[in-house]
Every structure is written in structure tokens, then in C-alpha cells.
Amino acid sequence: MTAGDMGKMDIAFPNLHIYLHNVPKSFEVFGFTIALYGVIIGLGFLFALFLIANIAKKTDQNPDTYWDLAIYVIIFSILGARLYYVIFSWDNYKDDLLGILAIRNGGLAIYGGVIAGFATIYIFSRVKKCKFLKLTDTVMPGLLLGQIMGRWGNFTNREVFGEYTDGLLAMRLPVEMVRASDVSDLMIEHMNGANYIQVSPTFLYESLWNLGLLIIVLLYTKHKKFDGEITLMYLGGYGIGRAWIEHVRTDRLFFANTKIPISMMIGLCCFVFAVVAEIITRVKLAKLNEDKKTE
């Protein structure tokens, strides 16, 4: 591909010799524009729910509990994801308050959704008198599947990419199709008169990382030692992966008036918490087992 010959709607992975032409961001149904981003997010929720219901059935739980829970989690997770993004991107919305409602254009932060989701599950468990950690253990594989699929919504939206690279997975995007704030000086430096930027496909990195984590979680589920262990595996596994990926991204959200990436710090904190909680819980379980043997 030579400079300047990339179509407006094209996406390419030149080092893999993959050239995609006319990749749409949306489509029309009866004159109404539907964003692929939203469709993919919606499908992610749906597939996640079927996986969660299947896990519930296999672990002798009532799948209907999770269908009921899903109604609340979906609503509050989306609200939480959007609120988190808006709060830490306030400069982009303070002069355009109606823009806060334009979710179809992207702008959902997964950690905001996860925090709101956990809070919703906790309240649900108290109201329904269910075990909170058993609920979260059942939900985590579905959450991972939803994240795996949801990242491809970022792909069609031409967002969530990282710094310039010429590695095997390097991706090219027409510069006019991405947010100016996501384009770094290094990307511009390597454009050499072309109409595209070459970037790290961090959406793909995260999708693949989560796929590996999902496989591990599903294989380990029947061997878990205590309620909450799958939840800790998610927090630790996703946290450390996200911390690394966040380092590469150019659209990071920062703590106010600092250069500290929020998601990187949350990811590292989740990883440390998960490791410490796992060790402490296993030590306590080992001690309980020893006490039982000596009785």
C-alpha cells in the first residue's frame, strides 16, 4: 500500500497482508442509522447471558436468577461505563452536555461498567438473599466473553488503538476516521505524506488476552477451592493484562491534572488485591483443614 491510496472506510493489517475495504461503522434500517458498535455490544451481552445461564445450570443453580439479575446489571453497567468515561473526559463534554447521551459514538469505559456491575450484583444478592461471591463467580466468564466481543465494536468504531508500531499485527486506519486526540506525534512522524496512521491494535490485544483468560477460567471452574476464586482470577488476570495494554494506548484517561493513567492503576491494584486475597484465603483454608484433621 502506497502513501495516499487508502480508502476512507478501509482498514488494513499490512504485515499480515490483510486489506479490508469499506468496513462500515453503521448501517440503515428503514432510514434509521444503527451503529455497529452498539450491535456488537448488544450481541456481547446476549452471548454472555447464555454462557452464564449454562454455567448456572451446570453448577446446580437456577438460571432464571441470572436472567433476572441481567436486567439490572445491563442497565447499570452501561450507565456506570458511560459515567466513568464522561467524568474522566470532562473537558470533551463540558461545552457539549448533549454529547454525553451520544453513546453510539463510543465512550464506554469497561472499569466503570465493572464497578457498577459488582455494586448491582451485591445489592441483588442482599435483596434476594443469594451468595454474592457465588453469583460473581458465575458471572465472570460471561463478562469475559462480553468483553472479547465488545472490543470488536471498538474495531468498527476505529478507536482503542495504541502507539505507532511496525510489528506483525500493525494496523492502518485513515487518519480522517479517527479522533484527532488519539493521534500521537509519533504516528504523524511516520505518515510520510500518507492519508493513514499505523497503530498498535490494542483492541485486538485485549480481545485475545481475554480469550486466553476465559479458557483458563472455564477449565478451572470445576476445580475452584472457594466461592470468589473465579472472581479473583478475573480481577487479577484482567487487571494485569489491562495495565500492560493501557501503557500502549493513546486514548488513556488520566487522574485529574496528572499523567497517571486511571485504568493502569486500577488494573495493577486489582492484580495485587487478587493475589493477596488468594494467598490469604488459601492459607486460612489450609489451617481449617489442619484443625479438622487434629480434632
PDB file of N, CA and C in Angstrom, residues 121-168:
ATOM      1  N   ILE A 121     -24.749  -6.394  41.537  1.00  0.00           N
ATOM      2  CA  ILE A 121     -24.817  -7.795  41.971  1.00  0.00           C
ATOM      3  C   ILE A 121     -24.864  -7.883  43.490  1.00  0.00           C
ATOM      4  N   TYR A 122     -24.097  -7.026  44.173  1.00  0.00           N
ATOM      5  CA  TYR A 122     -24.092  -7.046  45.635  1.00  0.00           C
ATOM      6  C   TYR A 122     -25.472  -6.695  46.187  1.00  0.00           C
ATOM      7  N   ILE A 123     -26.068  -5.635  45.660  1.00  0.00           N
ATOM      8  CA  ILE A 123     -27.403  -5.230  46.118  1.00  0.00           C
ATOM      9  C   ILE A 123     -28.422  -6.329  45.822  1.00  0.00           C
ATOM     10  N   PHE A 124     -28.322  -6.921  44.630  1.00  0.00           N
ATOM     11  CA  PHE A 124     -29.225  -8.010  44.230  1.00  0.00           C
ATOM     12  C   PHE A 124     -29.084  -9.191  45.197  1.00  0.00           C
ATOM     13  N   SER A 125     -27.836  -9.515  45.558  1.00  0.00           N
ATOM     14  CA  SER A 125     -27.608 -10.658  46.450  1.00  0.00           C
ATOM     15  C   SER A 125     -28.201 -10.408  47.836  1.00  0.00           C
ATOM     16  N   ARG A 126     -28.167  -9.166  48.283  1.00  0.00           N
ATOM     17  CA  ARG A 126     -28.734  -8.840  49.588  1.00  0.00           C
ATOM     18  C   ARG A 126     -30.263  -8.915  49.561  1.00  0.00           C
ATOM     19  N   VAL A 127     -30.838  -8.420  48.478  1.00  0.00           N
ATOM     20  CA  VAL A 127     -32.303  -8.422  48.355  1.00  0.00           C
ATOM     21  C   VAL A 127     -32.829  -9.842  48.192  1.00  0.00           C
ATOM     22  N   LYS A 128     -32.161 -10.636  47.334  1.00  0.00           N
ATOM     23  CA  LYS A 128     -32.611 -11.993  47.026  1.00  0.00           C
ATOM     24  C   LYS A 128     -32.037 -13.042  47.972  1.00  0.00           C
ATOM     25  N   LYS A 129     -31.173 -12.583  48.910  1.00  0.00           N
ATOM     26  CA  LYS A 129     -30.544 -13.489  49.877  1.00  0.00           C
ATOM     27  C   LYS A 129     -29.767 -14.607  49.181  1.00  0.00           C
ATOM     28  N   CYS A 130     -28.956 -14.209  48.211  1.00  0.00           N
ATOM     29  CA  CYS A 130     -28.078 -15.126  47.494  1.00  0.00           C
ATOM     30  C   CYS A 130     -26.641 -14.881  47.953  1.00  0.00           C
ATOM     31  N   LYS A 131     -25.755 -15.828  47.660  1.00  0.00           N
ATOM     32  CA  LYS A 131     -24.345 -15.661  47.981  1.00  0.00           C
ATOM     33  C   LYS A 131     -23.690 -14.776  46.925  1.00  0.00           C
ATOM     34  N   PHE A 132     -23.207 -13.628  47.356  1.00  0.00           N
ATOM     35  CA  PHE A 132     -22.620 -12.645  46.437  1.00  0.00           C
ATOM     36  C   PHE A 132     -21.483 -13.234  45.616  1.00  0.00           C
ATOM     37  N   LEU A 133     -20.535 -13.913  46.272  1.00  0.00           N
ATOM     38  CA  LEU A 133     -19.360 -14.427  45.572  1.00  0.00           C
ATOM     39  C   LEU A 133     -19.698 -15.594  44.644  1.00  0.00           C
ATOM     40  N   LYS A 134     -20.736 -16.339  44.985  1.00  0.00           N
ATOM     41  CA  LYS A 134     -21.160 -17.409  44.081  1.00  0.00           C
ATOM     42  C   LYS A 134     -21.768 -16.798  42.817  1.00  0.00           C
ATOM     43  N   LEU A 135     -22.502 -15.705  42.997  1.00  0.00           N
ATOM     44  CA  LEU A 135     -23.065 -15.003  41.844  1.00  0.00           C
ATOM     45  C   LEU A 135     -21.943 -14.453  40.956  1.00  0.00           C
ATOM     46  N   THR A 136     -20.965 -13.790  41.568  1.00  0.00           N
ATOM     47  CA  THR A 136     -19.902 -13.184  40.758  1.00  0.00           C
ATOM     48  C   THR A 136     -19.052 -14.247  40.060  1.00  0.00           C
ATOM     49  N   ASP A 137     -18.813 -15.375  40.735  1.00  0.00           N
ATOM     50  CA  ASP A 137     -18.058 -16.457  40.092  1.00  0.00           C
ATOM     51  C   ASP A 137     -18.758 -16.958  38.838  1.00  0.00           C
ATOM     52  N   THR A 138     -20.075 -17.009  38.895  1.00  0.00           N
ATOM     53  CA  THR A 138     -20.859 -17.495  37.755  1.00  0.00           C
ATOM     54  C   THR A 138     -20.893 -16.464  36.631  1.00  0.00           C
ATOM     55  N   VAL A 139     -20.882 -15.203  37.013  1.00  0.00           N
ATOM     56  CA  VAL A 139     -20.987 -14.109  36.035  1.00  0.00           C
ATOM     57  C   VAL A 139     -19.662 -13.836  35.314  1.00  0.00           C
ATOM     58  N   MET A 140     -18.529 -14.054  35.980  1.00  0.00           N
ATOM     59  CA  MET A 140     -17.227 -13.651  35.427  1.00  0.00           C
ATOM     60  C   MET A 140     -16.927 -14.213  34.033  1.00  0.00           C
ATOM     61  N   PRO A 141     -17.169 -15.507  33.764  1.00  0.00           N
ATOM     62  CA  PRO A 141     -16.903 -15.997  32.405  1.00  0.00           C
ATOM     63  C   PRO A 141     -17.751 -15.269  31.355  1.00  0.00           C
ATOM     64  N   GLY A 142     -18.989 -14.961  31.694  1.00  0.00           N
ATOM     65  CA  GLY A 142     -19.846 -14.222  30.773  1.00  0.00           C
ATOM     66  C   GLY A 142     -19.332 -12.815  30.550  1.00  0.00           C
ATOM     67  N   LEU A 143     -18.832 -12.190  31.618  1.00  0.00           N
ATOM     68  CA  LEU A 143     -18.258 -10.852  31.494  1.00  0.00           C
ATOM     69  C   LEU A 143     -17.073 -10.873  30.536  1.00  0.00           C
ATOM     70  N   LEU A 144     -16.229 -11.885  30.670  1.00  0.00           N
ATOM     71  CA  LEU A 144     -15.075 -12.000  29.779  1.00  0.00           C
ATOM     72  C   LEU A 144     -15.504 -12.182  28.323  1.00  0.00           C
ATOM     73  N   LEU A 145     -16.510 -13.026  28.098  1.00  0.00           N
ATOM     74  CA  LEU A 145     -16.995 -13.230  26.734  1.00  0.00           C
ATOM     75  C   LEU A 145     -17.553 -11.937  26.162  1.00  0.00           C
ATOM     76  N   GLY A 146     -18.291 -11.190  26.986  1.00  0.00           N
ATOM     77  CA  GLY A 146     -18.828  -9.909  26.540  1.00  0.00           C
ATOM     78  C   GLY A 146     -17.719  -8.930  26.186  1.00  0.00           C
ATOM     79  N   GLN A 147     -16.638  -8.933  26.967  1.00  0.00           N
ATOM     80  CA  GLN A 147     -15.511  -8.047  26.690  1.00  0.00           C
ATOM     81  C   GLN A 147     -14.782  -8.456  25.418  1.00  0.00           C
ATOM     82  N   ILE A 148     -14.643  -9.749  25.208  1.00  0.00           N
ATOM     83  CA  ILE A 148     -13.988 -10.252  23.998  1.00  0.00           C
ATOM     84  C   ILE A 148     -14.714  -9.742  22.762  1.00  0.00           C
ATOM     85  N   MET A 149     -16.036  -9.865  22.782  1.00  0.00           N
ATOM     86  CA  MET A 149     -16.834  -9.428  21.637  1.00  0.00           C
ATOM     87  C   MET A 149     -16.911  -7.909  21.564  1.00  0.00           C
ATOM     88  N   GLY A 150     -17.065  -7.276  22.706  1.00  0.00           N
ATOM     89  CA  GLY A 150     -17.239  -5.831  22.739  1.00  0.00           C
ATOM     90  C   GLY A 150     -16.066  -5.067  22.144  1.00  0.00           C
ATOM     91  N   ARG A 151     -14.863  -5.596  22.296  1.00  0.00           N
ATOM     92  CA  ARG A 151     -13.693  -4.918  21.746  1.00  0.00           C
ATOM     93  C   ARG A 151     -13.754  -4.810  20.224  1.00  0.00           C
ATOM     94  N   TRP A 152     -14.499  -5.687  19.582  1.00  0.00           N
ATOM     95  CA  TRP A 152     -14.629  -5.597  18.128  1.00  0.00           C
ATOM     96  C   TRP A 152     -15.570  -4.470  17.724  1.00  0.00           C
ATOM     97  N   GLY A 153     -16.339  -3.994  18.687  1.00  0.00           N
ATOM     98  CA  GLY A 153     -17.109  -2.780  18.450  1.00  0.00           C
ATOM     99  C   GLY A 153     -16.168  -1.590  18.354  1.00  0.00           C
ATOM    100  N   ASN A 154     -15.083  -1.629  19.151  1.00  0.00           N
ATOM    101  CA  ASN A 154     -14.054  -0.591  19.059  1.00  0.00           C
ATOM    102  C   ASN A 154     -13.355  -0.643  17.703  1.00  0.00           C
ATOM    103  N   PHE A 155     -13.224  -1.842  17.156  1.00  0.00           N
ATOM    104  CA  PHE A 155     -12.603  -2.005  15.843  1.00  0.00           C
ATOM    105  C   PHE A 155     -13.418  -1.286  14.763  1.00  0.00           C
ATOM    106  N   THR A 156     -14.726  -1.532  14.734  1.00  0.00           N
ATOM    107  CA  THR A 156     -15.563  -0.880  13.724  1.00  0.00           C
ATOM    108  C   THR A 156     -15.670   0.615  13.965  1.00  0.00           C
ATOM    109  N   ASN A 157     -15.455   1.034  15.213  1.00  0.00           N
ATOM    110  CA  ASN A 157     -15.516   2.457  15.560  1.00  0.00           C
ATOM    111  C   ASN A 157     -14.183   3.178  15.336  1.00  0.00           C
ATOM    112  N   ARG A 158     -13.163   2.416  14.965  1.00  0.00           N
ATOM    113  CA  ARG A 158     -11.816   2.973  14.756  1.00  0.00           C
ATOM    114  C   ARG A 158     -11.311   3.677  16.013  1.00  0.00           C
ATOM    115  N   GLU A 159     -11.350   2.970  17.137  1.00  0.00           N
ATOM    116  CA  GLU A 159     -10.913   3.532  18.412  1.00  0.00           C
ATOM    117  C   GLU A 159     -10.225   2.456  19.234  1.00  0.00           C
ATOM    118  N   VAL A 160      -9.722   2.843  20.401  1.00  0.00           N
ATOM    119  CA  VAL A 160      -8.999   1.937  21.298  1.00  0.00           C
ATOM    120  C   VAL A 160      -7.816   1.300  20.563  1.00  0.00           C
ATOM    121  N   PHE A 161      -6.952   2.146  20.030  1.00  0.00           N
ATOM    122  CA  PHE A 161      -5.714   1.657  19.432  1.00  0.00           C
ATOM    123  C   PHE A 161      -4.542   2.282  20.172  1.00  0.00           C
ATOM    124  N   GLY A 162      -3.349   1.788  19.877  1.00  0.00           N
ATOM    125  CA  GLY A 162      -2.176   2.242  20.596  1.00  0.00           C
ATOM    126  C   GLY A 162      -1.163   2.948  19.709  1.00  0.00           C
ATOM    127  N   GLU A 163      -0.007   3.151  20.248  1.00  0.00           N
ATOM    128  CA  GLU A 163       1.052   3.909  19.601  1.00  0.00           C
ATOM    129  C   GLU A 163       1.511   3.255  18.298  1.00  0.00           C
ATOM    130  N   TYR A 164       2.252   4.020  17.518  1.00  0.00           N
ATOM    131  CA  TYR A 164       2.788   3.527  16.244  1.00  0.00           C
ATOM    132  C   TYR A 164       3.590   2.246  16.450  1.00  0.00           C
ATOM    133  N   THR A 165       3.421   1.315  15.529  1.00  0.00           N
ATOM    134  CA  THR A 165       4.221   0.089  15.534  1.00  0.00           C
ATOM    135  C   THR A 165       4.368  -0.404  14.103  1.00  0.00           C
ATOM    136  N   ASP A 166       5.418  -1.149  13.863  1.00  0.00           N
ATOM    137  CA  ASP A 166       5.572  -1.830  12.583  1.00  0.00           C
ATOM    138  C   ASP A 166       5.675  -3.328  12.818  1.00  0.00           C
ATOM    139  N   GLY A 167       5.073  -3.764  13.941  1.00  0.00           N
ATOM    140  CA  GLY A 167       5.084  -5.176  14.285  1.00  0.00           C
ATOM    141  C   GLY A 167       4.143  -5.987  13.415  1.00  0.00           C
ATOM    142  N   LEU A 168       4.087  -7.278  13.685  1.00  0.00           N
ATOM    143  CA  LEU A 168       3.290  -8.199  12.871  1.00  0.00           C
ATOM    144  C   LEU A 168       1.824  -7.795  12.803  1.00  0.00           C
TER     145      LEU A 168
END
